[in-house]
XYZ file of C-alpha atoms in Angstrom:
665
model
C 0.000 0.000 0.000
C 1.213 3.490 -0.794
C 0.230 6.022 1.825
C -0.437 9.477 0.401
C 0.693 12.351 2.565
C -2.040 14.770 3.628
C -1.805 18.101 1.713
C -0.342 20.091 4.672
C 2.759 17.856 4.657
C 3.473 17.474 0.928
C 5.183 20.792 0.114
C 7.327 20.981 3.308
C 8.474 17.399 2.842
C 9.387 17.994 -0.808
C 11.267 21.171 0.107
C 13.315 19.508 2.807
C 14.088 16.506 0.587
C 15.477 18.922 -2.024
C 17.445 20.681 0.702
C 18.937 17.363 1.843
C 19.993 16.594 -1.683
C 21.697 19.999 -1.954
C 23.821 20.094 1.194
C 24.390 18.217 4.543
C 24.732 17.817 8.525
C 22.713 18.662 11.773
C 22.318 18.522 15.443
C 22.519 15.388 17.463
C 19.237 14.428 19.062
C 17.694 17.303 20.887
C 14.143 17.772 21.924
C 11.517 19.943 23.399
C 8.418 18.512 24.902
C 6.830 17.916 28.150
C 8.496 17.068 31.411
C 11.365 16.892 33.816
C 14.727 18.470 32.891
C 13.608 21.419 30.787
C 16.791 23.298 29.910
C 18.095 24.436 26.537
C 21.081 22.117 26.727
C 18.962 19.043 27.533
C 18.413 16.572 24.739
C 14.678 16.407 25.440
C 12.621 17.519 28.423
C 11.196 14.019 28.749
C 14.581 12.304 28.601
C 14.799 10.256 31.797
C 18.002 8.309 31.351
C 21.013 7.969 29.073
C 23.097 4.810 29.300
C 26.638 5.330 28.027
C 29.071 3.091 26.208
C 31.480 2.858 29.143
C 28.732 1.520 31.425
C 27.950 -1.255 28.949
C 31.636 -2.098 28.555
C 32.266 -2.202 32.325
C 29.538 -4.800 32.845
C 30.412 -6.744 29.662
C 26.775 -6.336 28.628
C 25.671 -8.867 26.037
C 21.859 -8.780 26.047
C 18.890 -6.513 26.833
C 18.813 -7.506 30.497
C 22.397 -6.310 30.968
C 21.611 -2.924 29.383
C 18.805 -1.938 31.767
C 19.869 -3.770 34.921
C 20.522 -0.594 36.956
C 17.181 1.112 36.261
C 14.404 0.227 38.687
C 11.663 1.457 36.322
C 12.759 -0.905 33.548
C 12.355 -4.677 33.669
C 13.446 -7.295 31.156
C 11.463 -10.525 31.217
C 12.174 -13.816 29.471
C 15.144 -15.254 31.360
C 18.729 -15.570 30.149
C 18.003 -16.305 26.477
C 18.374 -13.134 24.337
C 15.677 -14.103 21.820
C 13.079 -14.448 24.608
C 13.728 -11.109 26.335
C 11.203 -8.253 26.337
C 11.661 -4.759 27.761
C 9.049 -3.175 30.070
C 9.020 0.475 31.160
C 6.791 1.164 34.186
C 5.015 -2.108 33.346
C 4.429 -1.226 29.665
C 5.695 -3.777 27.149
C 8.113 -2.755 24.381
C 5.321 -2.976 21.773
C 3.793 0.148 23.399
C 7.052 2.104 22.941
C 8.817 3.789 20.031
C 12.006 1.800 19.511
C 14.741 2.949 17.130
C 18.326 2.107 16.139
C 20.323 5.016 14.669
C 17.034 6.788 13.995
C 15.399 3.841 12.200
C 12.055 2.952 13.764
C 11.505 -0.715 14.681
C 7.935 -0.788 15.947
C 6.284 -3.834 14.374
C 5.434 -6.824 16.551
C 6.744 -10.106 15.157
C 5.842 -12.929 17.582
C 4.599 -12.556 21.133
C 6.880 -15.297 22.459
C 10.107 -13.533 21.500
C 11.985 -10.247 21.565
C 11.522 -7.398 19.101
C 15.262 -6.712 19.019
C 18.612 -8.465 19.292
C 21.819 -6.428 19.248
C 25.300 -6.509 20.751
C 25.187 -3.852 23.509
C 28.888 -3.146 23.070
C 28.181 -1.754 19.595
C 26.139 0.981 21.257
C 27.339 4.486 22.069
C 24.235 5.564 23.981
C 20.805 4.285 24.937
C 18.280 7.084 25.549
C 15.082 6.325 27.426
C 11.902 8.407 27.671
C 9.467 7.004 30.222
C 5.763 7.626 29.956
C 4.053 9.186 26.959
C 6.953 10.655 24.997
C 7.582 14.134 23.597
C 6.093 15.132 20.233
C 9.512 14.787 18.585
C 9.656 11.097 19.551
C 7.473 10.324 16.532
C 4.001 8.876 16.017
C 2.436 6.543 18.546
C 4.884 6.710 21.479
C 2.180 5.665 23.958
C 4.410 4.292 26.691
C 7.676 6.059 25.951
C 10.658 5.720 23.637
C 14.015 3.958 23.510
C 16.661 5.287 21.118
C 19.794 3.231 20.531
C 22.733 4.920 18.826
C 25.665 2.842 17.623
C 29.333 3.839 17.706
C 31.034 5.581 14.777
C 34.596 6.274 13.672
C 34.841 9.478 15.684
C 34.365 7.466 18.868
C 37.392 5.340 18.012
C 39.830 7.914 16.646
C 41.783 9.638 19.414
C 44.712 12.004 19.764
C 44.376 13.192 16.165
C 45.084 9.736 14.709
C 43.721 8.687 11.318
C 43.475 4.959 12.048
C 42.397 2.785 14.962
C 41.707 -0.880 15.557
C 40.367 -2.797 18.529
C 40.272 -6.540 19.190
C 38.228 -8.059 22.010
C 37.986 -11.595 23.335
C 35.931 -12.779 26.282
C 34.951 -15.934 28.162
C 32.120 -16.512 30.627
C 31.866 -19.268 33.208
C 28.149 -19.751 32.542
C 29.018 -21.455 29.289
C 29.849 -18.871 26.654
C 32.418 -16.792 24.781
C 32.425 -13.545 22.809
C 34.756 -11.872 20.299
C 34.740 -8.512 18.515
C 36.885 -6.643 15.992
C 36.582 -2.966 15.034
C 38.474 -0.929 12.429
C 38.082 2.841 12.021
C 39.823 5.489 9.941
C 39.585 8.873 8.283
C 40.901 10.545 5.129
C 41.691 14.239 4.914
C 39.578 14.849 8.050
C 36.495 14.801 5.820
C 35.754 11.150 5.138
C 35.576 8.665 8.003
C 34.436 5.086 8.317
C 34.068 2.226 10.762
C 33.446 -1.491 10.409
C 32.798 -3.644 13.463
C 31.716 -7.237 13.916
C 31.063 -9.441 16.927
C 30.295 -13.076 17.631
C 28.578 -14.499 20.705
C 28.127 -18.194 21.372
C 26.636 -19.745 24.488
C 25.629 -23.225 25.519
C 22.570 -23.956 27.667
C 23.100 -21.765 30.730
C 22.784 -22.767 34.380
C 20.234 -21.132 36.667
C 21.002 -20.285 40.277
C 19.970 -23.762 41.467
C 22.643 -25.361 39.277
C 20.257 -26.785 36.680
C 20.926 -26.542 32.953
C 18.154 -24.586 31.234
C 17.084 -26.568 28.182
C 17.132 -25.012 24.701
C 18.712 -21.744 25.845
C 21.926 -21.952 23.796
C 22.467 -19.239 21.198
C 24.710 -18.188 18.339
C 24.669 -14.480 17.582
C 26.421 -12.420 14.912
C 26.417 -8.622 14.740
C 27.863 -6.362 12.062
C 28.053 -2.572 11.927
C 29.351 -0.396 9.083
C 29.272 3.422 9.226
C 30.655 6.017 6.850
C 30.541 9.799 7.041
C 31.470 12.712 4.805
C 31.908 16.171 6.331
C 31.396 18.877 3.708
C 32.053 21.682 6.190
C 31.839 22.216 9.956
C 28.103 22.790 9.461
C 27.260 20.041 6.986
C 27.656 16.270 7.190
C 26.238 13.213 5.434
C 26.509 9.754 6.974
C 25.319 6.255 6.142
C 25.106 3.167 8.322
C 24.214 -0.501 8.049
C 23.637 -2.771 11.019
C 22.943 -6.519 10.915
C 22.025 -8.769 13.831
C 21.376 -12.500 13.661
C 20.388 -14.786 16.544
C 19.783 -18.488 16.026
C 19.606 -21.764 17.887
C 17.403 -24.680 18.892
C 14.594 -23.089 20.900
C 11.174 -24.115 22.050
C 8.418 -23.131 19.609
C 7.474 -20.578 22.282
C 10.944 -19.286 22.985
C 9.982 -17.640 26.303
C 8.384 -20.800 27.731
C 9.858 -24.015 29.054
C 9.419 -27.261 27.039
C 6.730 -29.929 27.473
C 3.988 -27.414 26.825
C 0.856 -29.333 25.874
C -1.083 -27.796 22.971
C -3.305 -29.486 20.349
C -2.101 -27.493 17.321
C 1.349 -26.192 18.223
C 3.331 -28.248 20.759
C 6.222 -26.457 22.425
C 8.813 -28.660 20.744
C 12.471 -27.596 20.516
C 12.984 -26.509 16.896
C 15.507 -24.447 14.896
C 14.724 -20.726 15.165
C 16.319 -17.575 13.807
C 15.683 -13.854 14.342
C 17.486 -11.358 12.095
C 17.397 -7.616 11.594
C 18.962 -5.505 8.840
C 18.844 -1.739 9.343
C 20.167 0.862 6.893
C 20.124 4.640 7.366
C 21.146 7.724 5.399
C 21.442 10.865 7.499
C 21.985 14.535 6.775
C 23.003 16.994 9.508
C 23.205 20.686 8.696
C 22.781 24.160 10.049
C 22.582 27.889 9.381
C 20.161 27.569 6.485
C 18.234 30.826 6.598
C 15.844 30.896 9.517
C 16.646 27.230 10.203
C 19.562 26.924 12.600
C 19.715 23.125 12.655
C 18.500 20.335 10.364
C 18.521 16.619 11.078
C 17.048 14.330 8.403
C 17.161 10.524 8.357
C 15.988 8.141 5.647
C 15.880 4.510 6.775
C 14.766 0.969 6.148
C 14.705 -1.911 8.618
C 13.811 -5.540 7.888
C 13.078 -7.949 10.742
C 12.694 -11.652 9.930
C 11.739 -14.547 12.171
C 12.110 -18.123 10.943
C 11.155 -21.480 12.479
C 11.151 -25.087 11.217
C 8.831 -27.491 13.032
C 9.237 -31.211 13.713
C 7.622 -32.253 10.441
C 9.885 -29.980 8.405
C 7.568 -27.041 7.784
C 9.557 -23.814 7.463
C 7.578 -20.734 8.426
C 7.952 -17.357 10.059
C 7.339 -13.640 9.694
C 8.826 -10.540 8.095
C 8.313 -6.838 8.844
C 9.772 -4.186 6.544
C 9.763 -0.601 7.823
C 10.700 2.303 5.557
C 10.574 5.900 6.676
C 11.939 9.405 6.895
C 12.230 11.773 9.843
C 13.042 15.443 9.362
C 13.748 17.685 12.334
C 14.326 21.435 12.156
C 15.298 23.832 14.923
C 15.383 27.628 15.178
C 16.731 29.788 17.988
C 14.817 32.886 19.009
C 17.118 34.477 21.545
C 16.977 32.278 24.636
C 13.965 30.425 23.219
C 13.962 27.361 20.982
C 11.472 26.312 18.329
C 11.611 22.771 17.059
C 9.463 21.380 14.253
C 9.522 18.502 11.833
C 7.859 15.788 9.773
C 7.684 12.005 10.130
C 6.714 9.426 7.520
C 6.703 5.641 7.882
C 5.503 2.614 5.889
C 5.277 -0.879 7.379
C 4.737 -4.083 5.402
C 4.002 -7.176 7.499
C 3.918 -10.700 6.080
C 3.728 -14.320 7.164
C 6.068 -16.673 5.328
C 4.782 -19.926 3.788
C 1.359 -19.473 5.352
C -0.736 -22.429 6.458
C -4.499 -21.898 6.607
C -5.905 -24.501 9.026
C -8.941 -22.420 9.978
C -9.901 -20.808 6.673
C -9.585 -17.369 8.222
C -6.001 -16.412 7.517
C -6.634 -14.211 4.499
C -3.882 -12.784 2.331
C -1.028 -13.211 4.812
C 0.075 -9.582 4.387
C -0.805 -6.236 5.977
C 0.364 -2.660 5.458
C 0.437 0.584 7.405
C 1.226 4.126 6.365
C 1.585 6.963 8.843
C 2.500 10.594 8.209
C 2.846 13.223 10.902
C 4.231 16.598 11.788
C 5.047 18.380 15.030
C 6.045 21.677 16.545
C 7.602 22.198 19.992
C 8.645 25.335 21.787
C 10.910 25.896 24.754
C 10.469 29.347 26.283
C 13.081 30.417 28.808
C 11.781 33.046 31.255
C 14.486 32.486 33.853
C 13.882 31.100 36.482
C 10.767 29.602 34.840
C 10.911 27.554 31.660
C 7.737 26.701 29.765
C 7.482 24.030 27.069
C 4.628 23.170 24.729
C 4.278 20.738 21.861
C 1.703 19.608 19.331
C 1.841 16.861 16.739
C -0.638 15.603 14.168
C -0.593 12.054 12.770
C -2.569 10.395 9.997
C -2.736 6.566 9.835
C -3.978 4.256 7.083
C -3.950 0.484 7.635
C -5.078 -2.377 5.361
C -5.334 -5.774 7.073
C -5.010 -9.330 5.774
C -8.775 -9.483 5.138
C -8.599 -6.334 2.985
C -10.320 -4.162 5.568
C -9.038 -0.573 5.691
C -8.842 1.552 8.848
C -8.087 5.269 8.948
C -7.168 7.203 12.083
C -5.901 10.722 12.640
C -5.639 13.242 15.433
C -3.593 15.717 17.457
C -1.278 14.964 20.386
C -0.588 18.014 22.605
C 1.893 18.355 25.471
C 2.896 21.064 27.925
C 5.310 21.429 30.802
C 6.797 23.900 33.229
C 10.063 23.985 35.147
C 10.714 26.387 38.031
C 14.219 26.894 39.411
C 12.902 27.740 42.860
C 16.379 27.857 44.418
C 19.874 27.518 43.037
C 19.788 23.920 44.222
C 16.091 23.055 43.758
C 14.044 22.666 40.581
C 10.342 21.775 40.418
C 8.742 20.335 37.283
C 5.250 19.470 36.078
C 3.912 18.307 32.755
C 1.154 16.646 30.816
C 1.351 14.949 27.425
C -0.917 13.012 25.095
C -0.299 10.640 22.197
C -2.409 8.909 19.589
C -1.619 5.603 17.893
C -3.881 4.692 15.011
C -5.111 1.189 14.302
C -2.142 -0.742 12.908
C -0.959 -4.202 11.875
C -1.571 -7.290 13.941
C 1.299 -9.235 15.370
C 2.889 -10.800 12.268
C 2.525 -14.332 13.672
C -1.265 -13.916 13.634
C -1.268 -13.655 9.834
C -0.435 -17.338 9.616
C -2.116 -19.850 11.903
C -4.048 -17.657 14.340
C -7.846 -17.530 14.018
C -8.454 -13.925 15.000
C -9.877 -11.356 12.614
C -10.091 -7.600 13.090
C -13.433 -6.270 14.226
C -14.998 -4.011 11.609
C -14.822 -0.947 13.859
C -11.716 -0.392 16.034
C -10.930 2.883 17.768
C -7.348 4.248 17.818
C -5.387 4.009 21.053
C -4.863 7.204 23.029
C -2.407 7.815 25.859
C -1.984 10.577 28.402
C 0.654 11.102 31.054
C 0.719 13.567 33.967
C 3.841 13.967 36.049
C 5.184 16.022 38.964
C 8.867 16.006 39.812
C 11.757 17.725 41.543
C 15.541 17.744 41.559
C 17.862 18.919 44.334
C 21.615 19.393 43.769
C 24.146 20.611 46.294
C 27.839 19.889 46.180
C 28.279 16.295 45.115
C 24.823 15.245 46.333
C 21.689 15.028 44.200
C 18.154 13.903 44.986
C 15.359 13.601 42.424
C 11.909 12.117 42.240
C 8.621 12.111 40.420
C 5.078 10.787 40.644
C 2.955 10.063 37.599
C -0.314 8.761 36.252
C -0.506 7.309 32.780
C -3.672 6.263 30.928
C -4.090 4.180 27.779
C -7.554 4.352 26.239
C -8.905 1.753 23.777
C -6.087 -0.792 24.146
C -6.177 -3.054 21.066
C -5.598 -6.795 21.421
C -6.850 -10.226 20.392
C -9.752 -11.375 22.507
C -13.036 -13.255 22.613
C -15.722 -11.149 20.942
C -19.464 -11.614 21.196
C -20.880 -13.423 18.180
C -17.432 -14.341 16.800
C -16.712 -18.004 17.663
C -13.098 -17.885 16.518
C -12.263 -14.706 18.458
C -11.234 -11.326 17.098
C -9.023 -8.284 17.513
C -10.701 -5.241 19.024
C -10.490 -2.613 21.748
C -10.153 -4.384 25.100
C -10.604 -1.435 27.454
C -8.576 1.143 29.317
C -5.294 0.877 31.227
C -4.032 3.100 34.023
C -0.583 3.174 35.614
C 0.216 5.065 38.795
C 3.700 5.129 40.188
C 6.745 6.945 41.483
C 10.534 6.964 41.383
C 12.964 8.433 43.927
C 16.728 8.468 43.510
C 19.813 9.873 45.213
C 23.454 10.020 44.154
C 26.654 11.208 45.803
C 29.954 11.984 44.097
C 33.166 12.801 45.914
C 36.450 12.591 44.072
C 36.855 9.061 42.739
C 33.795 7.720 44.585
C 30.282 7.564 43.150
C 27.340 6.003 44.992
C 23.631 5.896 44.274
C 20.306 4.557 45.476
C 16.861 4.554 43.845
C 13.434 3.046 44.411
C 10.635 2.716 41.859
C 7.164 1.239 41.891
C 4.321 1.243 39.396
C 0.798 -0.153 39.702
C -0.490 -0.919 36.195
C -4.153 -1.912 35.799
C -6.337 -2.853 32.814
C -10.070 -2.361 33.365
C -9.375 -1.966 37.102
C -7.486 -5.293 37.316
C -3.675 -5.497 37.755
C -1.687 -6.358 34.642
C -0.933 -10.054 34.540
C 1.033 -12.416 32.325
C -1.784 -12.879 29.794
C -1.827 -9.147 28.936
C 0.462 -9.755 25.987
C 1.203 -6.658 23.963
C 0.347 -4.398 26.908
C 2.522 -5.140 29.906
C 3.117 -6.947 33.175
C 3.334 -6.107 36.879
C 6.483 -6.059 39.012
C 7.192 -5.617 42.695
C 8.715 -2.465 44.169
C 12.328 -2.290 42.934
C 15.402 -0.903 44.686
C 18.696 -0.348 42.872
C 22.045 0.568 44.418
C 25.453 1.174 42.903
C 28.946 2.267 43.886
C 32.124 2.766 41.894
C 35.664 3.912 42.650
C 38.616 4.937 40.479
C 42.278 4.372 41.395
C 44.186 6.263 38.660
C 47.549 5.607 40.271
C 47.018 1.879 39.756
C 45.050 2.177 36.469
C 42.131 0.485 38.190
C 38.428 1.186 38.506
C 35.823 -1.084 39.998
C 32.166 -1.066 40.916
C 29.210 -2.883 42.395
C 25.490 -2.746 41.707
C 22.534 -4.404 43.354
C 18.937 -4.879 42.249
C 16.366 -5.831 44.885
C 12.751 -6.579 43.981
C 10.012 -7.020 46.583
C 7.560 -9.932 46.323
C 4.387 -9.480 44.287
C 0.906 -10.991 44.609
C -0.484 -11.818 41.155
C -3.281 -13.690 39.382
C -2.018 -16.726 37.457
C -3.042 -17.143 33.838
C -6.227 -19.187 33.683
C -7.269 -18.352 37.246
C -10.439 -16.507 38.208
C -10.274 -12.881 39.344
C -9.413 -12.874 43.052
C -7.220 -16.012 42.909
C -3.688 -15.107 43.897
C -0.177 -16.534 43.989
C 3.124 -14.862 44.859
C 6.095 -13.971 42.711
C 9.032 -14.234 45.089
C 11.202 -11.205 45.775
C 14.921 -11.400 45.113
C 18.214 -9.554 45.389
C 21.025 -9.767 42.825
C 24.577 -8.398 43.061
C 26.969 -7.623 40.175
C 30.585 -6.447 40.325
C 33.262 -5.390 37.825
C 36.974 -4.490 37.805
C 38.866 -2.755 34.970
C 42.675 -2.768 34.828
C 44.833 -0.959 32.232
C 48.310 -2.413 32.823
C 49.999 -0.284 30.134
C 49.007 2.976 31.867
C 46.583 3.891 29.051
C 43.672 2.246 27.298
C 45.842 0.317 24.816
C 45.110 -2.841 26.794
C 42.070 -3.168 29.053
C 41.454 -6.256 31.163
C 37.955 -6.609 32.594
C 36.469 -8.948 35.170
C 32.690 -8.849 35.633
C 30.610 -11.152 37.784
C 26.862 -11.327 37.226
C 24.641 -12.678 39.992
C 27.576 -12.857 42.387
C 25.726 -14.891 45.043
C 24.256 -17.335 42.502
C 20.630 -16.432 43.259
C 17.913 -18.597 41.687
C 15.139 -16.238 40.625
C 12.641 -15.165 37.970
C 12.206 -11.598 36.792
C 8.638 -10.530 37.631
C 7.875 -9.716 33.983
C 8.751 -13.289 32.982
C 5.741 -15.519 32.289
C 4.932 -17.244 35.590
C 2.446 -19.878 36.761
C -0.293 -21.084 34.391
C -3.312 -22.930 35.751
C -3.822 -25.040 32.608
C -0.296 -26.447 32.782
C -0.081 -26.299 36.601
C 3.478 -25.033 36.486
C 5.665 -21.974 35.989
C 6.303 -21.699 32.249
C 8.894 -18.921 32.022
C 12.669 -19.223 32.100
C 14.676 -18.512 35.271
C 17.475 -15.979 35.111
C 21.071 -17.124 34.721
C 23.044 -18.082 37.816
C 26.510 -16.782 38.657
C 28.467 -15.832 35.550
C 32.145 -14.870 35.792
C 33.147 -12.957 32.657
C 36.754 -12.312 31.663
C 37.513 -10.010 28.749
C 40.558 -8.411 27.143
C 40.518 -5.512 24.661
C 43.592 -4.357 22.760
C 43.517 -1.032 20.856
C 46.119 0.193 18.396
């Protein structure tokens, strides 16, 4: 399907495309929107956390769980198998978020028993997280927030004015795995630069904290990154990137559930499975173009493929192709900032080698087109800063039964920040977002029986938040309370008069919660403590493990960390702890009011870095995950099911001692 842009967007989009073809280069991500840290230098007012490359390297991060381990408002369910892991922010599943890699949106849902994304965390430069309904500049449909992953480039490798750099990494882990990585970067005439990096990860079935091997959890993963940039002038730059990730192994048909799962049509047999993603981007960054001070334009395409071969040799799976363009402009008006832009995205979803056991599968393909535009302002009336944003999005979706759905609407946001004292800032904000009716989970285009209802309302989110931040000396204290609502949540369900079931609006969700954190820095010492808790409910009932595509509940979570640098000895080391309180929950298949308990747990991680050559030419790293070998399940992992009378999800990995060496030259 070709989605035609509404008339208000056609001329501006054409103009900017011509501009991109004429010159090049722009600001790194910057934003104006709704909430907490509203200052001109902030990347976006709703930006809650940025995870840096050095943090990921210190912990030898190798999957999604490792990336978000120190954030109490983010959970990763699915156990220790990368293909089974899903990210949850404040209880909201990743399918409710805007997820991007180097600006390329990856929003389609492939298969509810597996992750939407596999990537080597050590290819990442930063991970930016917006929690709650995101700012207008986050793009269409950011109901529960946004996660932006940016990979490394040549400029991150080239140091001390050198034109060439290379890094080799090798690592071993005691919980049955190894990892290797090679990176080459260079530049010519200070205008052209490029980087190529590849990594391999191989693990056998891991051991949980009770010493048991976890069946069908072994993985082979390959990651490749290539990036090239051309700087026309200090104000203009063009860059291109390609990133490939491949994860494969023998997994259960439902990769996030243990074997021996009885089912009449699809047993949970161990079968070969593969999840791949290929993402390509072309980016222009420029500035000082008339009234436009900054331009950032990205053209992208991302292809996600899932493949499985069952016991009788049937090869099947899913594919989602996303093509789009984002154009962001920024103008300075004295101390004030005006940001505006356009977004366009096409998604094509398909089931591979479809089987039609129910006569309801239809064409096996679906398509979505969405076009939107936004404007945001940041008005600095020191000591008060006011922000306001408005975006408009237009959706058109054709399903596998050739039904067409059109949705459009505005998403406003507003916020205020008051620097009450030199050390105390108060913030408040409210934001809204609309997500039009869009493609089903790709898996449902094959063997699932559900059909879209003829009339589905678009999903609408709102988020209200109050926060503060106190800074004095090396001490900081911050916190916020929030309420988030999702209206017209769309999912597959039993519908009146439709024996096979259907996909329709299932009701309204509400999440109330808070986060409080403190940090202290003194010389080489850094320590921190935070606590977070959210109470997500759908139609007045707590989220539970059957609310696939929406979210899951977790107990109150405490995180602690401490690190210390010893420059004289070329050493730095750190510790982090994550402690989750027990949670009463309703098992899948149980009546409302029936309750079991997800056990609380505490997990400790440590790391030590040593640079024996007195610089970063050689870095030796020791990291220990789950130091005390705790046997536990993340609360967002699928738990007890009444029909099977057992816990179906995977436990987390037990103690894992990781040794790694990196040599740079």
